[in-house]
PDB file of C-alpha atoms and ligand atoms in Angstrom:
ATOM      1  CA  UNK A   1       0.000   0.000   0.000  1.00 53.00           C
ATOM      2  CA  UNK A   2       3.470   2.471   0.095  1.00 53.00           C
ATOM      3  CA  UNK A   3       1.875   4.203  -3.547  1.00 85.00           C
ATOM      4  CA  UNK A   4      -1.296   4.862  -2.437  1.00 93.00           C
ATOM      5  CA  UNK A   5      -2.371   8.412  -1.194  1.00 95.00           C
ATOM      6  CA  UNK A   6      -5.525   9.216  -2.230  1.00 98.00           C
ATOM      7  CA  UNK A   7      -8.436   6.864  -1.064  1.00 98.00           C
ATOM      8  CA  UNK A   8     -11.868   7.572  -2.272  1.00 98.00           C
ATOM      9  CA  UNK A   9     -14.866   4.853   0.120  1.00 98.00           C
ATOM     10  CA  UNK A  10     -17.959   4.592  -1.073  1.00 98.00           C
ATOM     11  CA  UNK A  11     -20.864   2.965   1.480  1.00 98.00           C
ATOM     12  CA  UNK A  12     -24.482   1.285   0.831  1.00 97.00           C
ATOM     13  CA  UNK A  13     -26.803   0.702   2.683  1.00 95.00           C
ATOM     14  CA  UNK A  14     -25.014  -2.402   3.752  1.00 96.00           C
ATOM     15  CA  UNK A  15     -22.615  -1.363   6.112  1.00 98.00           C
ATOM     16  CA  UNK A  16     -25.442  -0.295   8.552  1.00 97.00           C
ATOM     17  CA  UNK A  17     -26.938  -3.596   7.987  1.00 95.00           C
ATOM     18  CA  UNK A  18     -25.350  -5.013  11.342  1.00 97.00           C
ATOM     19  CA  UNK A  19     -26.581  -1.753  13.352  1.00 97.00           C
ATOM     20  CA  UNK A  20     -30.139  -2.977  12.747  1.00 94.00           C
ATOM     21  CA  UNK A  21     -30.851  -0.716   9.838  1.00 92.00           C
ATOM     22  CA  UNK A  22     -32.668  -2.572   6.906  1.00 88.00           C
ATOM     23  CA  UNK A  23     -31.108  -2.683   3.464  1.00 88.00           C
ATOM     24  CA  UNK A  24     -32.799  -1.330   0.962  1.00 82.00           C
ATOM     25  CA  UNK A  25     -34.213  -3.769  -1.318  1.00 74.00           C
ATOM     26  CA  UNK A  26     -35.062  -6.806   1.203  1.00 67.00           C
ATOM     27  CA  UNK A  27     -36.881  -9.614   0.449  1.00 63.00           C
ATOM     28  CA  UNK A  28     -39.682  -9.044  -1.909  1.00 60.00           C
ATOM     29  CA  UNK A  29     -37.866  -5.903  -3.209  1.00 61.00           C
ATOM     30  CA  UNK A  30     -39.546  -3.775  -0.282  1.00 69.00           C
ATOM     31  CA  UNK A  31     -37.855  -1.342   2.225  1.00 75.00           C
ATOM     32  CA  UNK A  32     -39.567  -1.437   4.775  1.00 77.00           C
ATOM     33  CA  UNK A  33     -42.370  -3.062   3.741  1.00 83.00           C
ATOM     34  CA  UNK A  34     -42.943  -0.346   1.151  1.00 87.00           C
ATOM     35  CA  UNK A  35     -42.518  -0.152  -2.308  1.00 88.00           C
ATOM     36  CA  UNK A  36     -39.659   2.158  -3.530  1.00 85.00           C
ATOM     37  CA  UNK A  37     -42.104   3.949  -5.970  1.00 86.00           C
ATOM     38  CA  UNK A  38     -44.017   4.828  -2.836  1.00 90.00           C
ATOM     39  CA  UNK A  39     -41.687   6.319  -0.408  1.00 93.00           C
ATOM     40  CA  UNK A  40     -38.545   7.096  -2.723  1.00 93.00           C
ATOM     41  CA  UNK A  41     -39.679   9.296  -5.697  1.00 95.00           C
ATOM     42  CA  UNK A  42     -40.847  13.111  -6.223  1.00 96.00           C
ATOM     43  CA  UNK A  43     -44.098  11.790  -7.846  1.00 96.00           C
ATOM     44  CA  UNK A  44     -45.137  10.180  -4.351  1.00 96.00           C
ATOM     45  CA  UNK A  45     -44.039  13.107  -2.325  1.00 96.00           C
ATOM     46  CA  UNK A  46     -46.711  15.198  -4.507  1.00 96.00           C
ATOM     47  CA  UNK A  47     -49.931  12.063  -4.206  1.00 96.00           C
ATOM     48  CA  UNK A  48     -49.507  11.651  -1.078  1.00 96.00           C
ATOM     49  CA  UNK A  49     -46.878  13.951   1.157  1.00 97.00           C
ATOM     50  CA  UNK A  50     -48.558  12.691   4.529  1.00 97.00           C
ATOM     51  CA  UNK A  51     -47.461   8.796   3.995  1.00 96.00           C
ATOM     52  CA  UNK A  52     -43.725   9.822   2.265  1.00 97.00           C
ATOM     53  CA  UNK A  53     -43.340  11.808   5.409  1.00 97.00           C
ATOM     54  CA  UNK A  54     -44.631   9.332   7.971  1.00 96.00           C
ATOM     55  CA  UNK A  55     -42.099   7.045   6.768  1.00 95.00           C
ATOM     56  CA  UNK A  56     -39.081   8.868   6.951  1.00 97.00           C
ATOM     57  CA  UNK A  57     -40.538  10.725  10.538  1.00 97.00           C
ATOM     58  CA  UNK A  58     -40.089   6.697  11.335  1.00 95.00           C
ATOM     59  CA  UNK A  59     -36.610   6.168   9.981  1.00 95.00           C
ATOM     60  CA  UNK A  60     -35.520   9.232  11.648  1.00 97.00           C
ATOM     61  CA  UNK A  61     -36.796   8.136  14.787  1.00 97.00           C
ATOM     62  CA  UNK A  62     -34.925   4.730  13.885  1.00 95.00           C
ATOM     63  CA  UNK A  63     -31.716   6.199  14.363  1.00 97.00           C
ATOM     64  CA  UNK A  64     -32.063   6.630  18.043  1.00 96.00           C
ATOM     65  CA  UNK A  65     -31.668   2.959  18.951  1.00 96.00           C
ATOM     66  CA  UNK A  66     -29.038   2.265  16.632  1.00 97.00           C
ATOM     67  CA  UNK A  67     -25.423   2.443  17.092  1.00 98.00           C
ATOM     68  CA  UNK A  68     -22.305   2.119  14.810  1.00 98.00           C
ATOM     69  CA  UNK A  69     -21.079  -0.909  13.981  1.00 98.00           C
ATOM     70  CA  UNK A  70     -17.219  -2.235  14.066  1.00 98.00           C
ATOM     71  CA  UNK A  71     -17.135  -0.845  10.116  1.00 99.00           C
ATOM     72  CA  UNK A  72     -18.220   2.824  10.571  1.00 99.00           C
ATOM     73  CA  UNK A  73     -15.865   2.739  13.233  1.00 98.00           C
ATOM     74  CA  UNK A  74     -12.874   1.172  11.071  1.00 98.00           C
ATOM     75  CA  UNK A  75     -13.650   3.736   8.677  1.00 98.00           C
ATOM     76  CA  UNK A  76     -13.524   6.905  11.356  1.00 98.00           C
ATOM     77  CA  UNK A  77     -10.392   5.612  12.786  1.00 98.00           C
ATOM     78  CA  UNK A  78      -9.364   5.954   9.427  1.00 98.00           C
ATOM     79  CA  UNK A  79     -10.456   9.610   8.678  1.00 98.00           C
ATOM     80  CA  UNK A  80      -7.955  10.256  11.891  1.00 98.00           C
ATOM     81  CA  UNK A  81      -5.180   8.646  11.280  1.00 97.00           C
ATOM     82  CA  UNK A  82      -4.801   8.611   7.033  1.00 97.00           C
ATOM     83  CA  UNK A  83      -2.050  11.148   6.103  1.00 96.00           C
ATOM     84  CA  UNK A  84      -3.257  11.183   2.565  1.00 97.00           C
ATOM     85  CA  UNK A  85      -6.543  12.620   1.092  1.00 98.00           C
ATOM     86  CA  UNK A  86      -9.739  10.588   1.955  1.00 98.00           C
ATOM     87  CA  UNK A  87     -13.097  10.648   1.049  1.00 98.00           C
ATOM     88  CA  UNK A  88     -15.923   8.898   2.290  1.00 98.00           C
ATOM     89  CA  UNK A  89     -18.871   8.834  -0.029  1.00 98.00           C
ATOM     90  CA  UNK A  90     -22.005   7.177   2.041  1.00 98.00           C
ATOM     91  CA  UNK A  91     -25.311   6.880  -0.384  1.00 97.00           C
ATOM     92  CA  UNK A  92     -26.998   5.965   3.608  1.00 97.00           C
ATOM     93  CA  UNK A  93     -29.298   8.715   4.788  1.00 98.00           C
ATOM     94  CA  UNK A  94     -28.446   7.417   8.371  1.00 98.00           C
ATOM     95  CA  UNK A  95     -25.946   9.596  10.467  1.00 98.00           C
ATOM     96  CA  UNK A  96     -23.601   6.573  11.750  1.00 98.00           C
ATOM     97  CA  UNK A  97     -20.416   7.594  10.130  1.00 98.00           C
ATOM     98  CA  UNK A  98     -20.871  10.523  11.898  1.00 98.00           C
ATOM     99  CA  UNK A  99     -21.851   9.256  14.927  1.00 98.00           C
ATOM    100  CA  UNK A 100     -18.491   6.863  14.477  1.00 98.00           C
ATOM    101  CA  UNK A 101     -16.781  10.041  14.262  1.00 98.00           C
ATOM    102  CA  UNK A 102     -15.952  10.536  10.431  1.00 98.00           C
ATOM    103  CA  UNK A 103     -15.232  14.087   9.188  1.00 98.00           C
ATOM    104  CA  UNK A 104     -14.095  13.663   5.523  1.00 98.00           C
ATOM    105  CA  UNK A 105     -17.651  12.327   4.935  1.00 98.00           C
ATOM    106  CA  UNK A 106     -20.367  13.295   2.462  1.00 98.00           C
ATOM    107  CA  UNK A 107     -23.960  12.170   2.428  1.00 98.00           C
ATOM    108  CA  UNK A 108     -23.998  12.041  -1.587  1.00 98.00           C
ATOM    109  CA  UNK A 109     -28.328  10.734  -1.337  1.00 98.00           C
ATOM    110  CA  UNK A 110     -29.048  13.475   1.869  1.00 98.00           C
ATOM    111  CA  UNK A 111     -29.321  13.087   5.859  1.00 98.00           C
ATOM    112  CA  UNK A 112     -32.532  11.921   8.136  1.00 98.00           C
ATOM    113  CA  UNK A 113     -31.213  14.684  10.132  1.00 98.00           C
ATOM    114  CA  UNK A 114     -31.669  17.189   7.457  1.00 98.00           C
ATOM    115  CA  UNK A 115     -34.830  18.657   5.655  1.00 98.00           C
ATOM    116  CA  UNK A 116     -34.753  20.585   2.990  1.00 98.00           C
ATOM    117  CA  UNK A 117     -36.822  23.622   2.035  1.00 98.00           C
ATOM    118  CA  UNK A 118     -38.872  22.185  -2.065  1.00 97.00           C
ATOM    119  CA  UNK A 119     -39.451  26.666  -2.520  1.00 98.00           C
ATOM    120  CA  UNK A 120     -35.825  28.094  -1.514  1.00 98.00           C
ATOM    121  CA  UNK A 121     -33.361  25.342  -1.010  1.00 98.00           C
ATOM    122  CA  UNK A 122     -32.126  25.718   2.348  1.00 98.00           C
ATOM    123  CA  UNK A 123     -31.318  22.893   4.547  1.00 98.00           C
ATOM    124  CA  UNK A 124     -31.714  22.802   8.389  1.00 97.00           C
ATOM    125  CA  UNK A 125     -30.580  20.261  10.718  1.00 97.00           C
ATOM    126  CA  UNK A 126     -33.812  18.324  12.270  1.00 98.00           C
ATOM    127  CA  UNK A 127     -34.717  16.382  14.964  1.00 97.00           C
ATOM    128  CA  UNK A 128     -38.027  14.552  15.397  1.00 97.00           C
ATOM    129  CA  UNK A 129     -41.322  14.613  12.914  1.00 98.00           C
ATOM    130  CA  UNK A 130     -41.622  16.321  10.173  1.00 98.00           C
ATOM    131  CA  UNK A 131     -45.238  17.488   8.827  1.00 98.00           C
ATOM    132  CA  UNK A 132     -46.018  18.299   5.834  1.00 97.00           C
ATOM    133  CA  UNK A 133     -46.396  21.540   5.034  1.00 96.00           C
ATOM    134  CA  UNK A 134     -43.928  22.616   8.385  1.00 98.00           C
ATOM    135  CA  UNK A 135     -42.964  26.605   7.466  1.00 98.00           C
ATOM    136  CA  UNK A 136     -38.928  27.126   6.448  1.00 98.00           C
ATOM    137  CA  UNK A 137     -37.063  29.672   9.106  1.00 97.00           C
ATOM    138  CA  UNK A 138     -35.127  30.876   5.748  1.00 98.00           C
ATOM    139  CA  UNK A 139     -37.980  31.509   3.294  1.00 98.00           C
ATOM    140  CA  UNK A 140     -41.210  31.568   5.271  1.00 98.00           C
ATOM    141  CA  UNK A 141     -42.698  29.010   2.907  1.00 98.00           C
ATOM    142  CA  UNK A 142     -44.713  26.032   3.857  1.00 98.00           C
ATOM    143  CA  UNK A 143     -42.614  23.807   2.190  1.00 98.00           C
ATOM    144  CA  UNK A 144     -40.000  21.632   4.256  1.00 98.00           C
ATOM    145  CA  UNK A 145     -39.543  18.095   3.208  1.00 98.00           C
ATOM    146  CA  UNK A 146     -37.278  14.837   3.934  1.00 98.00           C
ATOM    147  CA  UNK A 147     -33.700  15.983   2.648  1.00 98.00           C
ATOM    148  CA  UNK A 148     -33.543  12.753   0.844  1.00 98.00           C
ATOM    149  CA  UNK A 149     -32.533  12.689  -2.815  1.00 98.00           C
ATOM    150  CA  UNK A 150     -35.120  10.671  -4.303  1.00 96.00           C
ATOM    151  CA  UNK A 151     -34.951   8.597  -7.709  1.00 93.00           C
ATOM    152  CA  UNK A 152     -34.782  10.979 -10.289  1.00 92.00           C
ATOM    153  CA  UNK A 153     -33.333  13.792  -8.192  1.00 96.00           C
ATOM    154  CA  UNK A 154     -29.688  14.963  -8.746  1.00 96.00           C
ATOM    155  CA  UNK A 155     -27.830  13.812  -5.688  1.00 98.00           C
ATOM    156  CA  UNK A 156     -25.387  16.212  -3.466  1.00 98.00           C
ATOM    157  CA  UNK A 157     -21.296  17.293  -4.568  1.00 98.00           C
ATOM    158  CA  UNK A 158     -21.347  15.362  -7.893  1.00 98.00           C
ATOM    159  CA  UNK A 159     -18.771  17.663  -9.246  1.00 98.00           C
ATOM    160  CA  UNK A 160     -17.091  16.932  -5.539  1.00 98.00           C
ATOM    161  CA  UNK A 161     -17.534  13.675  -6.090  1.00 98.00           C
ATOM    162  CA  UNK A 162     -16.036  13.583  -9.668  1.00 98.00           C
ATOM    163  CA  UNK A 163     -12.861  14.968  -8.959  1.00 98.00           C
ATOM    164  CA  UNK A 164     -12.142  13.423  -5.952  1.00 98.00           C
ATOM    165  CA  UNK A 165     -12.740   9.775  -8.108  1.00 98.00           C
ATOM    166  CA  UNK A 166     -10.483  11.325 -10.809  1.00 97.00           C
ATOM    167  CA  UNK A 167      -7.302  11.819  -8.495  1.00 97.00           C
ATOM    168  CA  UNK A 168      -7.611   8.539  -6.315  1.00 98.00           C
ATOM    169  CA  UNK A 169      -5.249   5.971  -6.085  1.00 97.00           C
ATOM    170  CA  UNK A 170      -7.541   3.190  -4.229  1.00 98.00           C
ATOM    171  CA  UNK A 171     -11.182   3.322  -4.349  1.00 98.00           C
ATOM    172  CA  UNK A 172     -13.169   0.927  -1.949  1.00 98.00           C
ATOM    173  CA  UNK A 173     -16.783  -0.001  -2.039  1.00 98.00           C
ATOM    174  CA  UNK A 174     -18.986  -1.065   0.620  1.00 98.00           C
ATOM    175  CA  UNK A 175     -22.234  -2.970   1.170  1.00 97.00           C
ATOM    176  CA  UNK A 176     -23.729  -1.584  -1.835  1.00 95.00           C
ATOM    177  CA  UNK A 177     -25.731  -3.085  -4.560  1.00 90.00           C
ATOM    178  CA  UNK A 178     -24.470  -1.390  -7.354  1.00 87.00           C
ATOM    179  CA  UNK A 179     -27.615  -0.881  -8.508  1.00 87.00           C
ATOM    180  CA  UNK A 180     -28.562   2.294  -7.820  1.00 88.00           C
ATOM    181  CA  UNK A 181     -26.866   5.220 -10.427  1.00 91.00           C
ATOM    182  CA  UNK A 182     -24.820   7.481 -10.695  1.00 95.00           C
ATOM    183  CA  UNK A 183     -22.660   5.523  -7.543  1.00 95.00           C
ATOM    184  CA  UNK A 184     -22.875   2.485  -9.096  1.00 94.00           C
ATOM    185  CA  UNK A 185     -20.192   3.984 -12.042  1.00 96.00           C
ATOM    186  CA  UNK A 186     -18.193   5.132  -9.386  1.00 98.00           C
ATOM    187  CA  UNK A 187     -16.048   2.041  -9.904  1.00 97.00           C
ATOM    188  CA  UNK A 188     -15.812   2.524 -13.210  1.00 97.00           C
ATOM    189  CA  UNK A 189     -14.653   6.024 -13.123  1.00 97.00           C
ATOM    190  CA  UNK A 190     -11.906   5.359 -10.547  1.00 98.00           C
ATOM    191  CA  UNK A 191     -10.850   2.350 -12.840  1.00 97.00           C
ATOM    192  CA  UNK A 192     -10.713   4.571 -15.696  1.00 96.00           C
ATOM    193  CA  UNK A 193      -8.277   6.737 -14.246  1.00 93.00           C
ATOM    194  CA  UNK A 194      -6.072   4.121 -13.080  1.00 95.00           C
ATOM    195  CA  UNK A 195      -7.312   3.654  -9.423  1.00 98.00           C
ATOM    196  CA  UNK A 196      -7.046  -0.042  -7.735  1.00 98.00           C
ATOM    197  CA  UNK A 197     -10.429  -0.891  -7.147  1.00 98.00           C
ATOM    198  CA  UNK A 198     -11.849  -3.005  -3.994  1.00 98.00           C
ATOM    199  CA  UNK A 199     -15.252  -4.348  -3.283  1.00 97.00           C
ATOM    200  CA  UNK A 200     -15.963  -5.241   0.454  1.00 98.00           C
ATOM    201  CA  UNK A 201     -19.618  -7.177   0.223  1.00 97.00           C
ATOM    202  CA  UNK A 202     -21.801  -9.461   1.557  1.00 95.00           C
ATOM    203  CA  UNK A 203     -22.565 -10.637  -1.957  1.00 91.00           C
ATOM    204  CA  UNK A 204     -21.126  -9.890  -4.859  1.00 87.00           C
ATOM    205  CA  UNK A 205     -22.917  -6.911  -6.332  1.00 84.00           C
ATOM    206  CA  UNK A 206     -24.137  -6.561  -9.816  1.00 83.00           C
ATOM    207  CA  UNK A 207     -20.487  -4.538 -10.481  1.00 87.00           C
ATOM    208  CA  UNK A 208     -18.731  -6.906  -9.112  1.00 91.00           C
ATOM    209  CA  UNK A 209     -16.771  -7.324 -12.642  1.00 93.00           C
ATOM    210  CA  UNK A 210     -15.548  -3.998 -12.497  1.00 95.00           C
ATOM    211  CA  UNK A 211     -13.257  -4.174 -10.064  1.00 97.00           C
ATOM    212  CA  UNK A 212      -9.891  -5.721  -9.500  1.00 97.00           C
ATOM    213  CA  UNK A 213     -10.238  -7.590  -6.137  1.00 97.00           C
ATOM    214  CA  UNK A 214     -13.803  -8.570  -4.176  1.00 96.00           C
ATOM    215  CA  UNK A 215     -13.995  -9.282  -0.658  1.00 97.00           C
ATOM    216  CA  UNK A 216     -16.913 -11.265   0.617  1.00 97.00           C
ATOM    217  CA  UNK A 217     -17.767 -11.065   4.086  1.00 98.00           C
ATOM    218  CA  UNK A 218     -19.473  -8.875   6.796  1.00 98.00           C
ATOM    219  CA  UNK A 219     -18.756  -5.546   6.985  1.00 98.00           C
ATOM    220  CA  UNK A 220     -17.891  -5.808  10.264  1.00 98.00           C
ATOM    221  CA  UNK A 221     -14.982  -7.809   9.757  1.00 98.00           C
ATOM    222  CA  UNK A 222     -14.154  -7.484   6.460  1.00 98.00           C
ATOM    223  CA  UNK A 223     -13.906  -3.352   6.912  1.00 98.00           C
ATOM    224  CA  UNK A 224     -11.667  -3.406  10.246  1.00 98.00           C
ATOM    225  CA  UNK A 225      -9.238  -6.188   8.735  1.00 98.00           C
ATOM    226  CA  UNK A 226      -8.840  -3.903   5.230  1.00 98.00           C
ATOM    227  CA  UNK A 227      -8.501  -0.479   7.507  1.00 98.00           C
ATOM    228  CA  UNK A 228      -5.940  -2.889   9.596  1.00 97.00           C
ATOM    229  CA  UNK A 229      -3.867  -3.391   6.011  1.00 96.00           C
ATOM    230  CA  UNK A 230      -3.811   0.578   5.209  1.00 96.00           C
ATOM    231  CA  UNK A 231      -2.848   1.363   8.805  1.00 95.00           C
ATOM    232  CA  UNK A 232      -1.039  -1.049  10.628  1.00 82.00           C
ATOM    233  CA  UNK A 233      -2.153  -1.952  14.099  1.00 69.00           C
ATOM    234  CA  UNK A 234      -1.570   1.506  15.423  1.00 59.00           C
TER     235      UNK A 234
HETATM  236  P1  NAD B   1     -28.884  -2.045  -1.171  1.00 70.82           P
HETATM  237  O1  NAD B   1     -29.850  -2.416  -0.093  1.00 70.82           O
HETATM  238  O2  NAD B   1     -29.367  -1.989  -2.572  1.00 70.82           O
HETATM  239  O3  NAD B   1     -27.657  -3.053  -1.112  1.00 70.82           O
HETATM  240  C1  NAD B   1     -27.075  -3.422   0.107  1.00 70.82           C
HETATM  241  C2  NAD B   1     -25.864  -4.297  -0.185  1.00 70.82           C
HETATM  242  O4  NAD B   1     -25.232  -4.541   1.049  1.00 70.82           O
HETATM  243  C3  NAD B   1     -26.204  -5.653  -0.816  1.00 70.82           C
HETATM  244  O5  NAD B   1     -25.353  -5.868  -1.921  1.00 70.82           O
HETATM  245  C4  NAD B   1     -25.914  -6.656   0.307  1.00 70.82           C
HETATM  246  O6  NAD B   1     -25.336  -7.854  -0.181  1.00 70.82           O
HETATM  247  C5  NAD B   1     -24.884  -5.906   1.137  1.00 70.82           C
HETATM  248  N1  NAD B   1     -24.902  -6.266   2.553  1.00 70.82           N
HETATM  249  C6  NAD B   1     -25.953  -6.606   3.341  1.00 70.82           C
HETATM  250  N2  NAD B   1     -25.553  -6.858   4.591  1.00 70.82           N
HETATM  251  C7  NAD B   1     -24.200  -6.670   4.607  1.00 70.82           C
HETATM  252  C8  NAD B   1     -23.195  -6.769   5.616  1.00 70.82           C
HETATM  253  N3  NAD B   1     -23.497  -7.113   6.876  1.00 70.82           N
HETATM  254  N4  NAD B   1     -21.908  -6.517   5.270  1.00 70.82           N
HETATM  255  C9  NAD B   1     -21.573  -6.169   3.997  1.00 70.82           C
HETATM  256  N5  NAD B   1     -22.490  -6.060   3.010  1.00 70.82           N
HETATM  257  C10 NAD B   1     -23.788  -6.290   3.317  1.00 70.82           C
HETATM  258  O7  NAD B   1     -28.261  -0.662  -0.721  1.00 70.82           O
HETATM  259  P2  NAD B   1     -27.524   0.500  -1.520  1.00 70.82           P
HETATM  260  O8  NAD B   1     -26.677  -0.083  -2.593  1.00 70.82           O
HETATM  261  O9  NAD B   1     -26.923   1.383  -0.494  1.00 70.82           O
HETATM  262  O10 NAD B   1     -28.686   1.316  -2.255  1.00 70.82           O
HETATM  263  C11 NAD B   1     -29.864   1.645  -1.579  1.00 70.82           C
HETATM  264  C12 NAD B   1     -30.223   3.137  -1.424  1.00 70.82           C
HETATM  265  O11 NAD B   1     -31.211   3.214  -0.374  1.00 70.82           O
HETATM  266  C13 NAD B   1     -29.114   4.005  -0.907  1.00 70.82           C
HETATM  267  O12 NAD B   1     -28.770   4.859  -1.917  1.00 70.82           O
HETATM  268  C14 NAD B   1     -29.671   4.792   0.288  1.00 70.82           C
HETATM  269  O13 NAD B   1     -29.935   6.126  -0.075  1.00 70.82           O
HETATM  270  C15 NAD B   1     -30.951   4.157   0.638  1.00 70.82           C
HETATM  271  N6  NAD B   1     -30.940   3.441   1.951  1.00 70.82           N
HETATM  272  C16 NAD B   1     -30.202   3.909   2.999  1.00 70.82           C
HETATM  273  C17 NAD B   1     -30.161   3.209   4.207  1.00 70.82           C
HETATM  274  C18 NAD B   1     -29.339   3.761   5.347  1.00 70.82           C
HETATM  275  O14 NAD B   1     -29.136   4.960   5.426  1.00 70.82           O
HETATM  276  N7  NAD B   1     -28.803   2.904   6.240  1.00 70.82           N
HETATM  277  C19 NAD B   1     -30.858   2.029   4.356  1.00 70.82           C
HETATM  278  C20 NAD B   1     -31.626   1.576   3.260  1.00 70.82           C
HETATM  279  C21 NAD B   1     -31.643   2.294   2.062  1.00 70.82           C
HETATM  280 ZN1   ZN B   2     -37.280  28.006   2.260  1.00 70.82          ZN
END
């Protein structure tokens, strides 16, 4: 690992899997017991605001008997201790990196603990429900929503994003699908640019032929053990 110095870590919805968060497409394809098309889109914010908010008022309220797992803490020791540049990329709404203590983090799909203003664009930190209709501080419109970036919405610091993938030397995925675009080219980008490429998953994902070395495990162990190889033991 002496040549690498620029790590770019992307996360799914997997690595929370072993905090007690559900994945995203479970068995039968629901999250949640709802379909995607019903929770996840702008269309179903529009027909019917009071159940798109419900649900995420319930994921948000999720997150307070959750804690982070061995891998968001692998990954925040490290944010700390990496000398190079670092960047990790989570497509998870939940705030466990965070909470793990991650700094050189961004939430490229948006936060629970954010909503967003649909009339001026300003985002607040939040904390418990979320009505419909609740008024923004900024604009005085009734208009505050999830800050989730749902399917068909352009997600957060693409052109942050971008670069970062264009100047990396190692780019690591974890507990992610690959199924869900634009993160799913990720791989392909860093590969492009001559980047080694590593996939830590439970299965292997449907890009799994795109990069040069897959991992299959729990993130638990898997992450800790590859954060032990970039470190050392100190
Ligand atoms: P996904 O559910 O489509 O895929 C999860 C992947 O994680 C699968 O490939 C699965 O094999 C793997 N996995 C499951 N348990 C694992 C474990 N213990 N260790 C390692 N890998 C494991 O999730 P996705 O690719 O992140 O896409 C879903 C989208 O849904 C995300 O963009 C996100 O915005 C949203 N989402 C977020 C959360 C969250 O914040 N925790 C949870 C569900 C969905
Ligand atoms: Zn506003």
């Amino acid at each position: 690992m002496t040549d690498i110095r620029n790590i770019v870590v992307l996360t799914g919805a997997g690595i929370s899997a072993e905090s007690g968060i559900a994945t995203f497409r479970g068995p039968g394809g629901l999250w949640e017991g709802h379909r995607v098309e019903d929770v996840c889109t702008p269309e179903a914010l529009v027909r019917d605001p009071a159940l798109v908010h419900r649900f995420y008022d319930l994921r948000r309220a999720a997150l307070a008997a959750v804690e982070p797992n061995a891998a968001h803490r692998a990954l925040a020791r490290l944010d700390a201790h990496w000398p190079g540049e670092l960047l990790i990329v989570t497509q998870n709404v939940d705030d466990l990196h965070e909470r793990a203590g991650a700094r050189r983090l961004l939430h490229m799909h948006g936060e629970l603990r954010s909503a967003l203003c649909a009339r001026c664009g300003a985002r607040t930190a939040w904390a418990g429900d979320l009505p419909p209709a609740t008024v923004c501080d900024a604009c005085g419109a009734p208009a505050l929503r999830p800050d989730i970036v749902f399917f068909g919405e352009m997600p957060y610091a693409m052109e942050r994003i971008e670069a970062a993938l264009e100047a990396c030397d190692l780019f690591v995925s974890i507990g992610t699908s690959g199924a869900v675009y634009p993160a799913a080219g990720f791989v392909r980008t860093a590969r492009w640019r001559g980047a080694q490429t590593i996939e830590l998953n439970l299965d292997p994902s449907d890009g799994s032929v795109f990069f040069h070395e897959s991992r299959m495990g729990a993130a638990s162990v898997l992450v800790p053990e590859w954060v032990v190889s970039v470190l050392g033991d100190a």
